[in-house]
Amino acid sequence: MQDIGIGLVGGGYMGKAHAVAYSAVGAVFAPRLRPRLEMVAASSVESAERYRAAFGFRRAAQDWQALVADPAVDAVVIASPQATHRAIAEAAFALGKPVFCEKPLGASLEDAEALCAAAEASGVVNMIGFNYVRTPATQYARRLIAEGVIGDVTWFRGEHTEDFLADPEAPATWRTDGEANGTMGDLAPHMINAAQALLGPVESVMADIEIVHESRGDTPVTNDDQAHMLCRFAGGAMGHMFFSRIATGRKMGYIYEVNGTRGAIRFNQEDQNSLWLYKAEGPEAERGFRQILIGPAHPDYLAFCQGPGHGTGYQDQIIIEARDFLEAIADGANRWPSFKAGLDVAHVLDAARKSHSNGRWQPVVHT
Amino acid sequence: MQDIGIGLVGGGYMGKAHAVAYSAVGAVFAPRLRPRLEMVAASSVESAERYRAAFGFRRAAQDWQALVADPAVDAVVIASPQATHRAIAEAAFALGKPVFCEKPLGASLEDAEALCAAAEASGVVNMIGFNYVRTPATQYARRLIAEGVIGDVTWFRGEHTEDFLADPEAPATWRTDGEANGTMGDLAPHMINAAQALLGPVESVMADIEIVHESRGDTPVTNDDQAHMLCRFAGGAMGHMFFSRIATGRKMGYIYEVNGTRGAIRFNQEDQNSLWLYKAEGPEAERGFRQILIGPAHPDYLAFCQGPGHGTGYQDQIIIEARDFLEAIADGANRWPSFKAGLDVAHVLDAARKSHSNGRWQPVVHT
Amino acid sequence: MQDIGIGLVGGGYMGKAHAVAYSAVGAVFAPRLRPRLEMVAASSVESAERYRAAFGFRRAAQDWQALVADPAVDAVVIASPQATHRAIAEAAFALGKPVFCEKPLGASLEDAEALCAAAEASGVVNMIGFNYVRTPATQYARRLIAEGVIGDVTWFRGEHTEDFLADPEAPATWRTDGEANGTMGDLAPHMINAAQALLGPVESVMADIEIVHESRGDTPVTNDDQAHMLCRFAGGAMGHMFFSRIATGRKMGYIYEVNGTRGAIRFNQEDQNSLWLYKAEGPEAERGFRQILIGPAHPDYLAFCQGPGHGTGYQDQIIIEARDFLEAIADGANRWPSFKAGLDVAHVLDAARKSHSNGRWQPVVHT
Amino acid sequence: MQDIGIGLVGGGYMGKAHAVAYSAVGAVFAPRLRPRLEMVAASSVESAERYRAAFGFRRAAQDWQALVADPAVDAVVIASPQATHRAIAEAAFALGKPVFCEKPLGASLEDAEALCAAAEASGVVNMIGFNYVRTPATQYARRLIAEGVIGDVTWFRGEHTEDFLADPEAPATWRTDGEANGTMGDLAPHMINAAQALLGPVESVMADIEIVHESRGDTPVTNDDQAHMLCRFAGGAMGHMFFSRIATGRKMGYIYEVNGTRGAIRFNQEDQNSLWLYKAEGPEAERGFRQILIGPAHPDYLAFCQGPGHGTGYQDQIIIEARDFLEAIADGANRWPSFKAGLDVAHVLDAARKSHSNGRWQPVVHT
Ligand SMILES: NC(=O)C1=CN([C@@H]2O[C@H](COP(=O)(O)OP(=O)(O)OC[C@H]3O[C@@H](n4cnc5c(N)ncnc54)[C@H](O)[C@@H]3O)[C@@H](O)[C@H]2O)C=CC1
Ligand SMILES: NC(=O)C1=CN([C@@H]2O[C@H](COP(=O)(O)OP(=O)(O)OC[C@H]3O[C@@H](n4cnc5c(N)ncnc54)[C@H](O)[C@@H]3O)[C@@H](O)[C@H]2O)C=CC1
Ligand SMILES: NC(=O)C1=CN([C@@H]2O[C@H](COP(=O)(O)OP(=O)(O)OC[C@H]3O[C@@H](n4cnc5c(N)ncnc54)[C@H](O)[C@@H]3O)[C@@H](O)[C@H]2O)C=CC1
Ligand SMILES: NC(=O)C1=CN([C@@H]2O[C@H](COP(=O)(O)OP(=O)(O)OC[C@H]3O[C@@H](n4cnc5c(N)ncnc54)[C@H](O)[C@@H]3O)[C@@H](O)[C@H]2O)C=CC1
């Protein structure tokens, strides 16, 4: 059992989630490398110190530069805003330190391209924070599709819908400003990643993107409230994706439906411990979507609980993610999803934005 | 209590449904006009006679022409294939007889235009067979939206999905041949009508339409297996509609979701006695989609049962439809949906087909 | 096609349901005997006349005695209160006329015994109105269990729960007075019948019966608001049944769950078009309760609709019931459930009441 | 920030869960006392060493005696079989060390009484492992009922059903031997505790308890496969509880339904992030059970995730439990549920067993 010093940048929503994950992952998965919560950085040294005390890190950093450079920091976890991702990751790569970066991969397609290139050039382990595909149910859905259980896939429907800005009276914040913080920048990446994980590459898209509430208070809103797109997948399937932060009543509508020639799958993250599977086999009278309760027979569940149907939650995905990052470092080889997967998503977003501007189908660049 | 002689053309899937409806509607709703099952016509005199005996009509007609012309036939119900709708309805209008016509309104946009014009010219009562909007739950959803219970509508998602051709080995039939029998011709009209009923006119669409299984056995398939479209509604909302006859596992996926600024509604015809309503009011901790079980407090339910949650079924919609047709005749004035509503749907279908061909957004013609 | 004159006693909740059913059943099922709505009787000649006009009967009767005696009345349908069942049925049997009697079989165990004896002595066709077991889903559940699909049954849970008296402020009515109108008298018979249909005879019970709201306004309540019982079935299974008219939020909670050694079944009448089946077979990871949407592959559905998942409703059960009664008459032989099934239920109710009084398990009499 | 040395006895199903919980709780809740994973004991020193390495404890103990006595062990967590609970806890109390003990409170009513007495005599903090009542949804249900949101409670239905022994071919193990390991010993305590937490004391019970599969292979089964009981609560409500390890298809059927005069609540641990609430208020047409997705507005959720509907899982309950134990120690005062709550459950079990033997209602002892 060898330990590894973790440096965490950011102590907000996701910073805390990673802090908990690196505290728990050792006991859950007994990975070869045991994380040591070495250092945390934030936007000020005071907040860094607050996070240190709360989460149990050894030291608070002056700033992220100090954290990245610190010799006791062996790997860097970036959980600060999108605009900061690129500089931090590039600095870490320059020192040969593995990087885990929260989604999206930087604030723009350019960032994503640069980050991917830097990662490859450095040769060190890199990973992007698409945590929802790690839910045991979605890992299992992916396997079912790959094994052909539902036959050839003909249709995909995905959405990522929440309602945190559904109220037109909700005030403007940083979330209502800047492309990278809109629905396409913030929510879409998770579901686009899922689509790619489940069906393979998206070939072309035709999108419609909308600012529904054009100002909040006196402040203009500069990014999209909802967006959707027609898709054509390289594998031949048709599809549709929808993203919204104004979907009243939806709290975590990470929802997908996949139709195949021999079966179908349905999933909703709001009930993340059920996967719905239909198999077109057996007597017609006995057919129906079955609610599979996730348990030890499904990927990465057993480490959390021996009993089926007892359930994993949001935080557990981040623990699985931490395990994967640690094991990738131990192997010295990337595990999916690396930065490359972040760039794949960025290309779809870019094509969607172009198609919205010009009102035409747009091919998606593949790299 | 005055009776009215009904002439029914067609005794298949829908012909039988109308025969049952006109048998039952008197006892259910006590309408001013009581239907007398006078005459039935079919593709041969033998089958007409078979239907007569089975359904309890007084007489079988030689053919639809004889039926329409018969003096004891006071109103005509058309439940024969789309290609026959126009000639039959026009003949009835010429004699000043009210016409109920199954959806879609003829086999093409031209048919729909001609039928609408003929109906208006004749001045007699006419109605088109959009039965699903008559389910008590959907009538109620319409009322909730109209009354502003969910605020301003921002998003609509609709689908009509079934799986009767999901099996790639299923043989070619008349259903796999001809535009009017494809998914757009056959299934889409119901959901497009629902979208218009719930949100008002569709302004423009961008569609993708697909033949997934290009031949069945040695027979080429000439019409679409699935189709979908981005929509912009005149009222400002965005939306998406999807239609499929290969949606494995879906039996009657007439599904819609409507997001508003103050609430949201969800419905699935597969559980037609529940309407799901979310209201953004009261303490956050108590909010959630509520499953409203349809009962006497909802439109057109009480006539079927005094107990809430006891449920209505498919056939009951057709009885409501029959009541509306009879009452329209008694009033001498159309009730929604008249042929005009059929034409509104045909215009959306036409725009969708054009947009699919040219890969661009297409405005929908309004009349 | 031969017709048969129907005489209906009662035009309220169930009287209307039967009137509609006998209007529609000919077109739906094409039974050998076609009902002619001959005569209706009610508590006064004025109300009988009102029902006649509304439902489309030929004649209103002076009283039930006149109806039963009328030579054009070939079969009698009793939909008047429990206290009237016995006299009407006995009069009809005396004339050799088939009788359909609404549940329960009279107002007491004595009534039930007398009615059963009279029915047997007369040798004419008799049937009791347990309509819920005729829902296609429940017919199918019965078949699945009988065929051993879920293995040996180990557990049964049933409830019939509604909330029409949940509000403590709801006023006293005839429903809150008299044993036959309490929860045990009114709601329990349906679920007890279901338990017997699905699992076979109940061997012994241990019950608890309660008046929750002892008065309403100034009027004392004399019958039970809720009741439940432990059961032992002759076939070896354990079980529990619960009945309530104060189950806030439940509208038609006719719910059962059956566990077997190789599978399980769940059903709720509030979603009567789904049956939930679990089969302990295939890979563990793929197991789950499947939601079977009822369709043409299930009993008595196809006559209502060719499309699966389109749904039947409350009224359709009564149509199926009418078909069974007509076909029994045509055969000259009872179809299940005859009066005997009503007596089987009455014996369970009697044992439950005794066990509640003496606080001990009570064996159920079998005949 | 002060730390506290945790000594864990047992490293199996629950031992691991507690090891993870004490690893994570610091970062999740920032409790006043920070746990230090000091020592683990198991049935052999080899397995203790294995757990030490896997979970990240500092030291493995020779045996539980050494662990309890170790000066660096400040508090003891017992996650070994029921037969060991008493001796370990008594030894810890003798040294004035706080004890967390897994449910049930020992192997018998005698154990429970002795443990409760020892705990009180020692005056040190004690807690019993009823984790399911800590799920945010159930904490919230408790609050809703306490605040009268559903009015006066009239009915409670609870079950704890799983299917790990549903297959009659499953072999005999330690679980099929001995009263403390049967369904009543193993599963019932959780739901009885929930019933008491939600409604208050149970006054009397009438139970039926069954060994369904009397032998497995050649080995006789000596404990119950399923059991259920009628209940009367001191507060006036009626109720029923059912426990089964042979409930085919149920994986974690910790299910309860509570009816009140003004509302109702439903919950199923298999979907632990939803609570279903019905309120008898507002227009009848808008009423229905609402699916509340648990989020930051509900108890103990926010520490796990800022987003509503993102979900907590099984492991998170154990983290909440660890927080409560640590905070109780910091306060020097018990938090619910202390050993007393374990004894309350044991009294219900005892009354149920007696009532099963003598076939009569049995009062429940209160202390
Ligand atoms: N995977 C997922 O489910 C989610 C991912 N995210 C992603 O995580 C990242 C962080 O988002 P949140 O945690 O929601 O934001 P947040 O606002 O809650 O926290 C941001 C943190 O970054 C720190 N920070 C800001 N600027 C910094 C700088 N220059 N140097 C060092 N620290 C700095 C702040 O002090 C704060 O602790 C974003 O990229 C976001 O897209 C966010 C939420 C969910
Ligand atoms: N509203 C709804 O839910 C549904 C509507 N439909 C519509 O109902 C219409 C009929 O469809 P189905 O009943 O499914 O077809 P079907 O094939 O089951 O029955 C067609 C009937 O029309 C008769 N027919 C055919 N040609 C005729 C002619 N020249 N003269 C007189 N009778 C003729 C046939 O004898 C047959 O009885 C179509 O327009 C279809 O789009 C169909 C199914 C569902
Ligand atoms: N199968 C089912 O789902 C249901 C069965 N029932 C049963 O149906 C029967 C009738 O109940 P409801 O229709 O709810 O009652 P209701 O009060 O709605 O109607 C009773 C009818 O009986 C008539 N009636 C009363 N006394 C009469 C007499 N002496 N002679 C002739 N007619 C008389 C009344 O005029 C009235 O039309 C009862 O036995 C009840 O238990 C009731 C509801 C549902
Ligand atoms: N709260 C909950 O959800 C659950 C509670 N439990 C309870 O947790 C306790 C443990 O059960 P499981 O973890 O399922 O059992 P298990 O069989 O998985 O683990 C038992 C552990 O106790 C250790 N052990 C046995 N005898 C010992 C001794 N004399 N000294 C020290 N260590 C000893 C074993 O080495 C093993 O690590 C039981 O009381 C059980 O009722 C069990 C499962 C779920």
Short mmCIF file of N, CA and C and ligand atoms in Angstrom, two decimals, chain C residues 9-15 41-43 47 51 64 79-82 84-85 102-104 129 131-132 174 186 190 314, ligand 3:
data_model
loop_
_atom_site.label_atom_id
_atom_site.label_comp_id
_atom_site.label_asym_id
_atom_site.label_seq_id
_atom_site.Cartn_x
_atom_site.Cartn_y
_atom_site.Cartn_z
N VAL C 9 -83.07 -3.91 -12.29
CA VAL C 9 -83.59 -3.31 -11.06
C VAL C 9 -82.53 -2.36 -10.49
N GLY C 10 -82.84 -1.08 -10.51
CA GLY C 10 -81.88 -0.08 -10.01
C GLY C 10 -81.24 0.67 -11.15
N GLY C 11 -81.14 1.97 -11.00
CA GLY C 11 -80.56 2.79 -12.07
C GLY C 11 -79.52 3.75 -11.54
N GLY C 12 -78.92 3.42 -10.38
CA GLY C 12 -77.91 4.31 -9.79
C GLY C 12 -76.53 4.01 -10.36
N TYR C 13 -75.55 4.05 -9.49
CA TYR C 13 -74.15 3.80 -9.86
C TYR C 13 -74.05 2.55 -10.74
N MET C 14 -74.46 1.41 -10.17
CA MET C 14 -74.30 0.16 -10.91
C MET C 14 -75.41 -0.06 -11.93
N GLY C 15 -76.61 0.43 -11.64
CA GLY C 15 -77.70 0.27 -12.61
C GLY C 15 -77.29 0.87 -13.95
N ALA C 41 -86.65 -0.98 -13.32
CA ALA C 41 -87.41 -0.65 -12.11
C ALA C 41 -86.50 0.11 -11.16
N ALA C 42 -87.11 0.94 -10.32
CA ALA C 42 -86.31 1.68 -9.34
C ALA C 42 -87.14 1.85 -8.09
N SER C 43 -86.74 2.76 -7.22
CA SER C 43 -87.47 2.88 -5.95
C SER C 43 -88.80 3.61 -6.11
N SER C 47 -88.62 7.63 -10.87
CA SER C 47 -87.19 7.47 -11.16
C SER C 47 -86.99 6.37 -12.19
N TYR C 51 -84.82 6.81 -15.63
CA TYR C 51 -83.76 5.89 -16.07
C TYR C 51 -84.09 5.32 -17.45
N TRP C 64 -90.23 -3.55 -8.73
CA TRP C 64 -89.45 -4.71 -9.16
C TRP C 64 -90.31 -5.96 -9.31
N ALA C 79 -79.45 -4.43 -9.39
CA ALA C 79 -78.48 -3.39 -9.04
C ALA C 79 -79.11 -2.43 -8.04
N SER C 80 -79.85 -2.99 -7.14
CA SER C 80 -80.47 -2.20 -6.06
C SER C 80 -79.74 -2.57 -4.76
N PRO C 81 -80.01 -1.87 -3.68
CA PRO C 81 -79.24 -2.07 -2.44
C PRO C 81 -79.30 -3.51 -1.90
N GLN C 82 -78.31 -3.84 -1.07
CA GLN C 82 -78.14 -5.22 -0.59
C GLN C 82 -79.42 -5.78 0.05
N THR C 84 -82.35 -5.52 -0.73
CA THR C 84 -83.38 -5.94 -1.68
C THR C 84 -82.99 -7.19 -2.47
N HIS C 85 -81.73 -7.56 -2.43
CA HIS C 85 -81.25 -8.62 -3.33
C HIS C 85 -82.05 -9.93 -3.17
N GLU C 102 -75.89 -7.97 -8.11
CA GLU C 102 -74.70 -7.22 -7.68
C GLU C 102 -74.18 -7.76 -6.35
N LYS C 103 -72.91 -7.55 -6.13
CA LYS C 103 -72.32 -7.94 -4.84
C LYS C 103 -72.80 -6.96 -3.77
N PRO C 104 -72.82 -7.27 -2.50
CA PRO C 104 -72.61 -8.62 -1.99
C PRO C 104 -73.90 -9.44 -2.16
N GLY C 129 -71.95 -10.16 -8.95
CA GLY C 129 -71.22 -9.07 -9.62
C GLY C 129 -69.83 -8.75 -9.13
N ASN C 131 -66.92 -7.77 -10.46
CA ASN C 131 -66.44 -7.34 -11.77
C ASN C 131 -64.93 -7.18 -11.85
N TYR C 132 -64.27 -6.85 -10.72
CA TYR C 132 -62.85 -6.52 -10.84
C TYR C 132 -61.98 -7.70 -11.25
N TRP C 174 -76.41 7.07 4.42
CA TRP C 174 -76.77 5.66 4.56
C TRP C 174 -75.52 4.78 4.56
N ASP C 186 -69.13 -3.54 2.15
CA ASP C 186 -69.16 -2.90 0.85
C ASP C 186 -67.90 -3.14 0.01
N HIS C 190 -65.04 -7.60 -2.81
CA HIS C 190 -64.28 -7.66 -4.07
C HIS C 190 -62.90 -8.30 -3.85
N TYR C 314 -63.12 0.93 -16.43
CA TYR C 314 -64.09 0.34 -15.51
C TYR C 314 -65.29 -0.25 -16.25
N1 LIG E 3 -69.64 -4.05 -8.51
C1 LIG E 3 -69.32 -2.85 -8.13
O1 LIG E 3 -68.24 -2.32 -8.49
C2 LIG E 3 -70.28 -2.08 -7.30
C3 LIG E 3 -71.37 -2.71 -6.77
N2 LIG E 3 -72.29 -2.01 -6.06
C4 LIG E 3 -73.49 -2.76 -5.57
O2 LIG E 3 -74.55 -2.42 -6.43
C5 LIG E 3 -75.76 -2.33 -5.68
C6 LIG E 3 -76.36 -0.97 -5.91
O3 LIG E 3 -75.48 0.02 -5.42
P1 LIG E 3 -75.39 1.46 -6.07
O4 LIG E 3 -75.65 1.38 -7.53
O5 LIG E 3 -74.14 2.05 -5.59
O6 LIG E 3 -76.57 2.22 -5.36
P2 LIG E 3 -77.34 3.53 -5.81
O7 LIG E 3 -77.87 4.12 -4.57
O8 LIG E 3 -76.51 4.37 -6.70
O9 LIG E 3 -78.54 2.96 -6.68
C7 LIG E 3 -79.50 2.09 -6.13
C8 LIG E 3 -80.64 1.96 -7.08
O10 LIG E 3 -81.52 1.01 -6.57
C9 LIG E 3 -82.85 1.50 -6.68
N3 LIG E 3 -83.70 0.92 -5.63
C10 LIG E 3 -83.59 1.13 -4.30
N4 LIG E 3 -84.53 0.41 -3.68
C11 LIG E 3 -85.26 -0.24 -4.62
C12 LIG E 3 -86.37 -1.10 -4.60
N5 LIG E 3 -86.90 -1.46 -3.46
N6 LIG E 3 -86.85 -1.55 -5.75
C13 LIG E 3 -86.28 -1.18 -6.92
N7 LIG E 3 -85.23 -0.37 -7.00
C14 LIG E 3 -84.73 0.09 -5.85
C15 LIG E 3 -82.72 3.00 -6.54
O11 LIG E 3 -83.83 3.64 -7.14
C16 LIG E 3 -81.44 3.24 -7.28
O12 LIG E 3 -81.67 3.43 -8.64
C17 LIG E 3 -75.39 -2.61 -4.24
O13 LIG E 3 -75.67 -3.94 -3.94
C18 LIG E 3 -73.91 -2.34 -4.19
O14 LIG E 3 -73.25 -3.10 -3.21
C19 LIG E 3 -72.18 -0.65 -5.90
C20 LIG E 3 -71.10 0.03 -6.41
C21 LIG E 3 -70.05 -0.63 -7.11
#
